Every structure is written in structure tokens, then in C-alpha cells.
mmCIF file of N, CA and C in Angstrom:
data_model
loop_
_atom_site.group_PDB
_atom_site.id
_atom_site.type_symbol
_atom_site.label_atom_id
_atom_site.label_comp_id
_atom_site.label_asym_id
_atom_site.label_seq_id
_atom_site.Cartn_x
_atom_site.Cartn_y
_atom_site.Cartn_z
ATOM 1 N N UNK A 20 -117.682 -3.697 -183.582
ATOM 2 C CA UNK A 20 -116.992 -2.481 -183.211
ATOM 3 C C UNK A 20 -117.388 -2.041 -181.800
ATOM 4 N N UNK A 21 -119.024 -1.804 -181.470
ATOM 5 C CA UNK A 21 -118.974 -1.416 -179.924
ATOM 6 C C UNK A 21 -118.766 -2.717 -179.051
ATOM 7 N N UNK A 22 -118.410 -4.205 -179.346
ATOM 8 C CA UNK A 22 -118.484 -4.901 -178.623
ATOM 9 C C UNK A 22 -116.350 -4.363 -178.070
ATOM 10 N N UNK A 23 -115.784 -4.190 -179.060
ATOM 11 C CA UNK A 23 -114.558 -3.621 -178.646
ATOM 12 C C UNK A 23 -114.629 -2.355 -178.456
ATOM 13 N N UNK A 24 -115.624 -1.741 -178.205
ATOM 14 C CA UNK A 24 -115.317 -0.341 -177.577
ATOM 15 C C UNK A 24 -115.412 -0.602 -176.314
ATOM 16 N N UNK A 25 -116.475 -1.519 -175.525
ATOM 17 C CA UNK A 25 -116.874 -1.862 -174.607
ATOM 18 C C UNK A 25 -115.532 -2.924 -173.781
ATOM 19 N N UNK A 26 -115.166 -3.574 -174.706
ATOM 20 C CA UNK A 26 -113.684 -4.255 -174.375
ATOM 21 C C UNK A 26 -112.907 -3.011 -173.506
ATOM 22 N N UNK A 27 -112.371 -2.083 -174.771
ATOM 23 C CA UNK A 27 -111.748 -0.992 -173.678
ATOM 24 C C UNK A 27 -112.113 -0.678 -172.656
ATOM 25 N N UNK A 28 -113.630 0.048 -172.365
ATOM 26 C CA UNK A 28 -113.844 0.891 -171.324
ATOM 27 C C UNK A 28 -113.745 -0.048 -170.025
ATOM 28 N N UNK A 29 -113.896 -1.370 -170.359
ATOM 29 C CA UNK A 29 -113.684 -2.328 -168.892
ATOM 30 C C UNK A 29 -112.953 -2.415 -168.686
ATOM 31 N N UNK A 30 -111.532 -2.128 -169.576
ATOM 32 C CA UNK A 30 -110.164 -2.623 -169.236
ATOM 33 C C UNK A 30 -109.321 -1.353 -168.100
ATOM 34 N N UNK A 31 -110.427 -0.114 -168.188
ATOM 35 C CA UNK A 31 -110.363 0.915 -167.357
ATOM 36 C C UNK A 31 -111.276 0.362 -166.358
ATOM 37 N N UNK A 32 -112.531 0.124 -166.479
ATOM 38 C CA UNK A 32 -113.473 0.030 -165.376
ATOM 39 C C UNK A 32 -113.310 -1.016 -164.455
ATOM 40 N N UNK A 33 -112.345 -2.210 -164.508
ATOM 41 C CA UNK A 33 -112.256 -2.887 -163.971
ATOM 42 C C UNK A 33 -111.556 -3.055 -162.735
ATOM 43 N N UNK A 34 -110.317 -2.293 -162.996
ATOM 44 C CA UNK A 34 -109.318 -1.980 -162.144
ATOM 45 C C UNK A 34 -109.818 -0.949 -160.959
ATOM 46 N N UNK A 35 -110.661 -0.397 -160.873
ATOM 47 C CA UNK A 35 -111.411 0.888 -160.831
ATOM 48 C C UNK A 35 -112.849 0.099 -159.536
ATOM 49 N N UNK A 36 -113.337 -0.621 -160.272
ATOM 50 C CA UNK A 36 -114.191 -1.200 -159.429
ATOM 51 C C UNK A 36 -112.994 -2.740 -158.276
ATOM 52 N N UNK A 37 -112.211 -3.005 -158.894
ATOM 53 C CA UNK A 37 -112.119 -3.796 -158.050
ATOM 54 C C UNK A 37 -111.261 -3.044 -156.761
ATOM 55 N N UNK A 38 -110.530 -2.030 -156.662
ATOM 56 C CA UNK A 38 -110.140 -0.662 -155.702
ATOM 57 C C UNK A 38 -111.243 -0.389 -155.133
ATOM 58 N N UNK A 39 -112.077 -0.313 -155.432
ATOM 59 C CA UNK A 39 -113.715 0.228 -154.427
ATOM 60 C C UNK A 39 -113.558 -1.476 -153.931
ATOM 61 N N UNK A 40 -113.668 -2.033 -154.312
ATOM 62 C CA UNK A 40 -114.433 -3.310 -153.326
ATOM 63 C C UNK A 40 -113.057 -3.961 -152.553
ATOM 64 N N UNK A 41 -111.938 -3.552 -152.652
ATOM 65 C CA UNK A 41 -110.570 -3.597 -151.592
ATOM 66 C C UNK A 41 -111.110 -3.082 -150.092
ATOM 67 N N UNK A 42 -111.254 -1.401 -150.971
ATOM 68 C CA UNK A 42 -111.236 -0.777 -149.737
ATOM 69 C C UNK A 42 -112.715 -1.258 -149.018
ATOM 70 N N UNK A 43 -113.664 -1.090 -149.889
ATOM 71 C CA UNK A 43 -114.692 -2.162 -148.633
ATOM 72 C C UNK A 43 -114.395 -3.428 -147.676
ATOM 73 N N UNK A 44 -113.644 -4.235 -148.470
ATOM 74 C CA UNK A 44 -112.907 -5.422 -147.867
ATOM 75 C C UNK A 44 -112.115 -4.869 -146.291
ATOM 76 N N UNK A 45 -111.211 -3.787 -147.049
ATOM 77 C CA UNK A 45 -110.512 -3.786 -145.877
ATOM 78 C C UNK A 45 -111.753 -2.894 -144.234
ATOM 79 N N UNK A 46 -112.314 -2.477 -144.845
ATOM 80 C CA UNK A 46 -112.973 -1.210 -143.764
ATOM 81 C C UNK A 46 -114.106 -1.821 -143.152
ATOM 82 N N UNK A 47 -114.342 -3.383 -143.946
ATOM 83 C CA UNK A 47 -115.341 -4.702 -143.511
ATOM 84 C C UNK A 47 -115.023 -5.465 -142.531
ATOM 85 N N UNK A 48 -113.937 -6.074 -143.000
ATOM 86 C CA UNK A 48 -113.598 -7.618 -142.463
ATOM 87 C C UNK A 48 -112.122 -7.393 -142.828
ATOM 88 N N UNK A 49 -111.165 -6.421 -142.792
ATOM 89 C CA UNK A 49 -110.014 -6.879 -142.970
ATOM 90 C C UNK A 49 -108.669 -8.160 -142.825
ATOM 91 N N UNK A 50 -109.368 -8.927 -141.882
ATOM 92 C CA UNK A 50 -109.089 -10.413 -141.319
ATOM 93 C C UNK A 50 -109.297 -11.326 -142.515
ATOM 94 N N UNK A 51 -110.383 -11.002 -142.801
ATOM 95 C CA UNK A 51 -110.766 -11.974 -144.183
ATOM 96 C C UNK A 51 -110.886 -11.507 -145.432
ATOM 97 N N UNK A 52 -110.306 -12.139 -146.495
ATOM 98 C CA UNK A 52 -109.877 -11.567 -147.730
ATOM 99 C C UNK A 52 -111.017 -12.294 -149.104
ATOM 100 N N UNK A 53 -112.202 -11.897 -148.456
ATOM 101 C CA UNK A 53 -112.989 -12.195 -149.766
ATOM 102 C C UNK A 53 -112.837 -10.936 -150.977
ATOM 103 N N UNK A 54 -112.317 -10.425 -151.027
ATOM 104 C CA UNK A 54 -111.982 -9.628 -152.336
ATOM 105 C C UNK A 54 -111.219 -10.264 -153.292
ATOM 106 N N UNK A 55 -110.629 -11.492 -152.751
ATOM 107 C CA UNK A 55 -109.488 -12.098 -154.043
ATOM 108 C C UNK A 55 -110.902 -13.120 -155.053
ATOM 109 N N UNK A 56 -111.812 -13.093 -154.288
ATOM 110 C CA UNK A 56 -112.965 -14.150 -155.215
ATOM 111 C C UNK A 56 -113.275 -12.887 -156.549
ATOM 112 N N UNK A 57 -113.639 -11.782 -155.978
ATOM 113 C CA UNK A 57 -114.158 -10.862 -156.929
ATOM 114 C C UNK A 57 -112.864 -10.618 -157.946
ATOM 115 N N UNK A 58 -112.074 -10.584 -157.767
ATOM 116 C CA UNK A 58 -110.505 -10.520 -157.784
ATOM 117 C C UNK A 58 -110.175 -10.995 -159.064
ATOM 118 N N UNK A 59 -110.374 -12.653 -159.090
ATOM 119 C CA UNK A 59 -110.255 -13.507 -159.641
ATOM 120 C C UNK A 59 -111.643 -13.613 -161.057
ATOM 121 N N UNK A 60 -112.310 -13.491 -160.706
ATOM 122 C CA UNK A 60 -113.523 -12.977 -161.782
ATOM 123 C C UNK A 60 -113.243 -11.961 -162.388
ATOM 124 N N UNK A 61 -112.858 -10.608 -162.323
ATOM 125 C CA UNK A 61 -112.588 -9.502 -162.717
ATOM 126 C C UNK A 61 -111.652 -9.682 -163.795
ATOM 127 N N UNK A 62 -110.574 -10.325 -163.179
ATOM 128 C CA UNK A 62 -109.195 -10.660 -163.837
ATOM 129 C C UNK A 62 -109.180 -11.776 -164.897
ATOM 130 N N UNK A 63 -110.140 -11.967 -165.053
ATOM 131 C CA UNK A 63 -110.512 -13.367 -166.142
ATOM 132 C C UNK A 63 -111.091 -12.612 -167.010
ATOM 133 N N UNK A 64 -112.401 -11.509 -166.791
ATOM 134 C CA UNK A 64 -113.040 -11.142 -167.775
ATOM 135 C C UNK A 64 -112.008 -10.006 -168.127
ATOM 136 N N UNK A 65 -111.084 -9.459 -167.126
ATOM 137 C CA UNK A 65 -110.153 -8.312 -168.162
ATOM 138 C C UNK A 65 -109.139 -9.170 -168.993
ATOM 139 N N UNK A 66 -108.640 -10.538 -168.909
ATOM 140 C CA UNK A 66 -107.712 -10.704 -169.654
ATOM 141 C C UNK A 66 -108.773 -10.594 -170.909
ATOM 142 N N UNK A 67 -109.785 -11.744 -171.321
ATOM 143 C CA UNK A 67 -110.705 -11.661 -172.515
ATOM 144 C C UNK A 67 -110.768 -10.610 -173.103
ATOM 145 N N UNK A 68 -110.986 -9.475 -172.198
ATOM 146 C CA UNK A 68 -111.181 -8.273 -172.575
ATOM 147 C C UNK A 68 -110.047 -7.116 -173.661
ATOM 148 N N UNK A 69 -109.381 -7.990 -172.711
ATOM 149 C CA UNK A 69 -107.822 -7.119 -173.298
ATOM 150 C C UNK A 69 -106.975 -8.088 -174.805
ATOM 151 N N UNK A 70 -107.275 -9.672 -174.548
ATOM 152 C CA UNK A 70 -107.437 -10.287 -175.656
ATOM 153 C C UNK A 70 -108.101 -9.356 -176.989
ATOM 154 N N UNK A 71 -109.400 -9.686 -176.753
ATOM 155 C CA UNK A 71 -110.604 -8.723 -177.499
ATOM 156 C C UNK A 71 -109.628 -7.399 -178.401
ATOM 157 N N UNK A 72 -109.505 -6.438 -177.406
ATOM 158 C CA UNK A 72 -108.586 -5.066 -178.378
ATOM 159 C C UNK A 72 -107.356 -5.894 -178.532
ATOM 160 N N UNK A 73 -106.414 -6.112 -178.187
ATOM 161 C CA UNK A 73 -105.407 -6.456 -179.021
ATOM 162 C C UNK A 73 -105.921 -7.135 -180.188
ATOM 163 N N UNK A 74 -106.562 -8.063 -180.618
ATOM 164 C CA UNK A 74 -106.949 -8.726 -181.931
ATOM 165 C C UNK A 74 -107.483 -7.460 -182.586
ATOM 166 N N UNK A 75 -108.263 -6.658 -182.041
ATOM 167 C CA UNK A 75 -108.731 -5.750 -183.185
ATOM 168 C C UNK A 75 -107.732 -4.674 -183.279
ATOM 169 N N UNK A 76 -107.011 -4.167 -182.715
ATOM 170 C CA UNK A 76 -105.257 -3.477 -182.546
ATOM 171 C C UNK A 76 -104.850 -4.310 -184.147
ATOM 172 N N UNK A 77 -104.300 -5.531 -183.815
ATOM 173 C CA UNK A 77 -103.753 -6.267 -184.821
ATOM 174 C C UNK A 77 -104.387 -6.230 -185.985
ATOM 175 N N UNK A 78 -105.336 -6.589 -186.055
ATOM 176 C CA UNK A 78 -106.587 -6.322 -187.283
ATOM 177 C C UNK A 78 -106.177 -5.201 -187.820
ATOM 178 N N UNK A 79 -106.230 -3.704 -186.861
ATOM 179 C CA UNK A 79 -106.054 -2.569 -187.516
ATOM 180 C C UNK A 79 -105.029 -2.300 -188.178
ATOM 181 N N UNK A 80 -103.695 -2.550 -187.329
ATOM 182 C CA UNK A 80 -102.539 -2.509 -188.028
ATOM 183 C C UNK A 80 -102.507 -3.498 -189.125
ATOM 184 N N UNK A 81 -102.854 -4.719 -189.823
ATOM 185 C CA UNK A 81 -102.804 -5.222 -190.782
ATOM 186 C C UNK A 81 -103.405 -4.942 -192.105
ATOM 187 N N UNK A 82 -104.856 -4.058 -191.802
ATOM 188 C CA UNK A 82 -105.159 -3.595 -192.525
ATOM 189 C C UNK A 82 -104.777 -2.432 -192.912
ATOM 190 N N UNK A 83 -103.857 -1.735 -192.152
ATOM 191 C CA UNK A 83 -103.284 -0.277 -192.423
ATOM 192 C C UNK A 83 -102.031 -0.682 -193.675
ATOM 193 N N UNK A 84 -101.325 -1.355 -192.860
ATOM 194 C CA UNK A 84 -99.794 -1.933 -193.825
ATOM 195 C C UNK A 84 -100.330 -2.526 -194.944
ATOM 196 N N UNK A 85 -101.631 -3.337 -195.106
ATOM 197 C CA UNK A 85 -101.746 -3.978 -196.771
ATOM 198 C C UNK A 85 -102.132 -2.228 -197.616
ATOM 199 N N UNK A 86 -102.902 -1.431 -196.884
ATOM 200 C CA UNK A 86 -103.373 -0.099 -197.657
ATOM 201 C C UNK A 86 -101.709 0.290 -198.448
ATOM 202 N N UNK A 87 -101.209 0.635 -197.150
ATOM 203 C CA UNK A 87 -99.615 0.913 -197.286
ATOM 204 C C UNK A 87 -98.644 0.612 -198.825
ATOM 205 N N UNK A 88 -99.061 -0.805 -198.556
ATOM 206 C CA UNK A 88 -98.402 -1.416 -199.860
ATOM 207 C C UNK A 88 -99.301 -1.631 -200.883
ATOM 208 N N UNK A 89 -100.522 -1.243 -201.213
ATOM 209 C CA UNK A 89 -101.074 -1.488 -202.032
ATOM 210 C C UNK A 89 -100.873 0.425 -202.635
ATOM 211 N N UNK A 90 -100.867 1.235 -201.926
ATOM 212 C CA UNK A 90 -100.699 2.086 -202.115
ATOM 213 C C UNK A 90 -99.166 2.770 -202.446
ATOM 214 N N UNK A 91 -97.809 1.955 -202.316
ATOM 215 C CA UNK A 91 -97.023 2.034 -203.166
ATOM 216 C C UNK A 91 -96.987 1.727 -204.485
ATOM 217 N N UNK A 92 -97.435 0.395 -204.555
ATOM 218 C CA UNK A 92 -97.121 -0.265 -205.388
ATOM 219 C C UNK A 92 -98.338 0.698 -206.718
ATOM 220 N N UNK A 93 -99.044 1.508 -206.320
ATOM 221 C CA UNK A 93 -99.700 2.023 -207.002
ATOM 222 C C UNK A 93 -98.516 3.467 -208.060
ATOM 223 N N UNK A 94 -97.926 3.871 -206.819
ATOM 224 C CA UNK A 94 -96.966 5.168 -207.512
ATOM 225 C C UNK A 94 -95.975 4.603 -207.842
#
């Protein structure tokens, strides 16, 4: 559970830190574009990341709909 809580908060924090290290890029070396390396790392661990909650998204909703129908089929 906190390993997907932690999923979320990066899927905010990521986007977030890689905007701070743009604008360093640009106010650095704007000629040269080493921000796409950090770029590219970031964007690998947010897809995983975002993988991560959707499976437990899905999880949730599956376990909601079997309650659902187990809980008709009760009345």
C-alpha cells in the first residue's frame, strides 16, 4: 500500500522536479541540452510508476464490482 502511495506522489513529483532542472538547463548552458538525460530517467521511472497505480486502480475496481455482485446476489 505505501509502496503505491509513493507511486502517486512521484507521478506529481516528477514532473515538478524535472521543470526545476529545465530551467537550470536553460539559465546554464542553454546551447546544450543535458536535461533530456535526466529527462529520460525520470520518464522511465514515472511510466513504472504510473504502471504501479493503475494495477492497484484496477485491483480496486475489481474488488469493488465482485463486493457489488456478491452483494446482490445476496438480496
Amino acid at each position: 500500500m505505501m509502496d503505491t502511495l509513493r507511486a502517486a506522489k512521484f507521478l506529481v513529483k516528477a514532473p515538478l522536479i524535472l521543470a526545476f532542472l529545465l530551467v537550470i538547463n536553460l539559465l546554464t548552458s542553454p546551447g546544450h541540452w543535458w536535461v533530456q538525460w535526466p529527462a529520460l530517467g525520470l520518464g522511465i521511472a514515472w511510466l513504472l510508476s504510473l504502471f504501479r497505480v493503475l494495477r492497484a486502480v484496477v485491483l480496486a475496481g475489481g474488488l469493488a464490482a465482485l463486493a457489488a455482485i456478491l452483494m446482490r446476489r445476496r438480496a
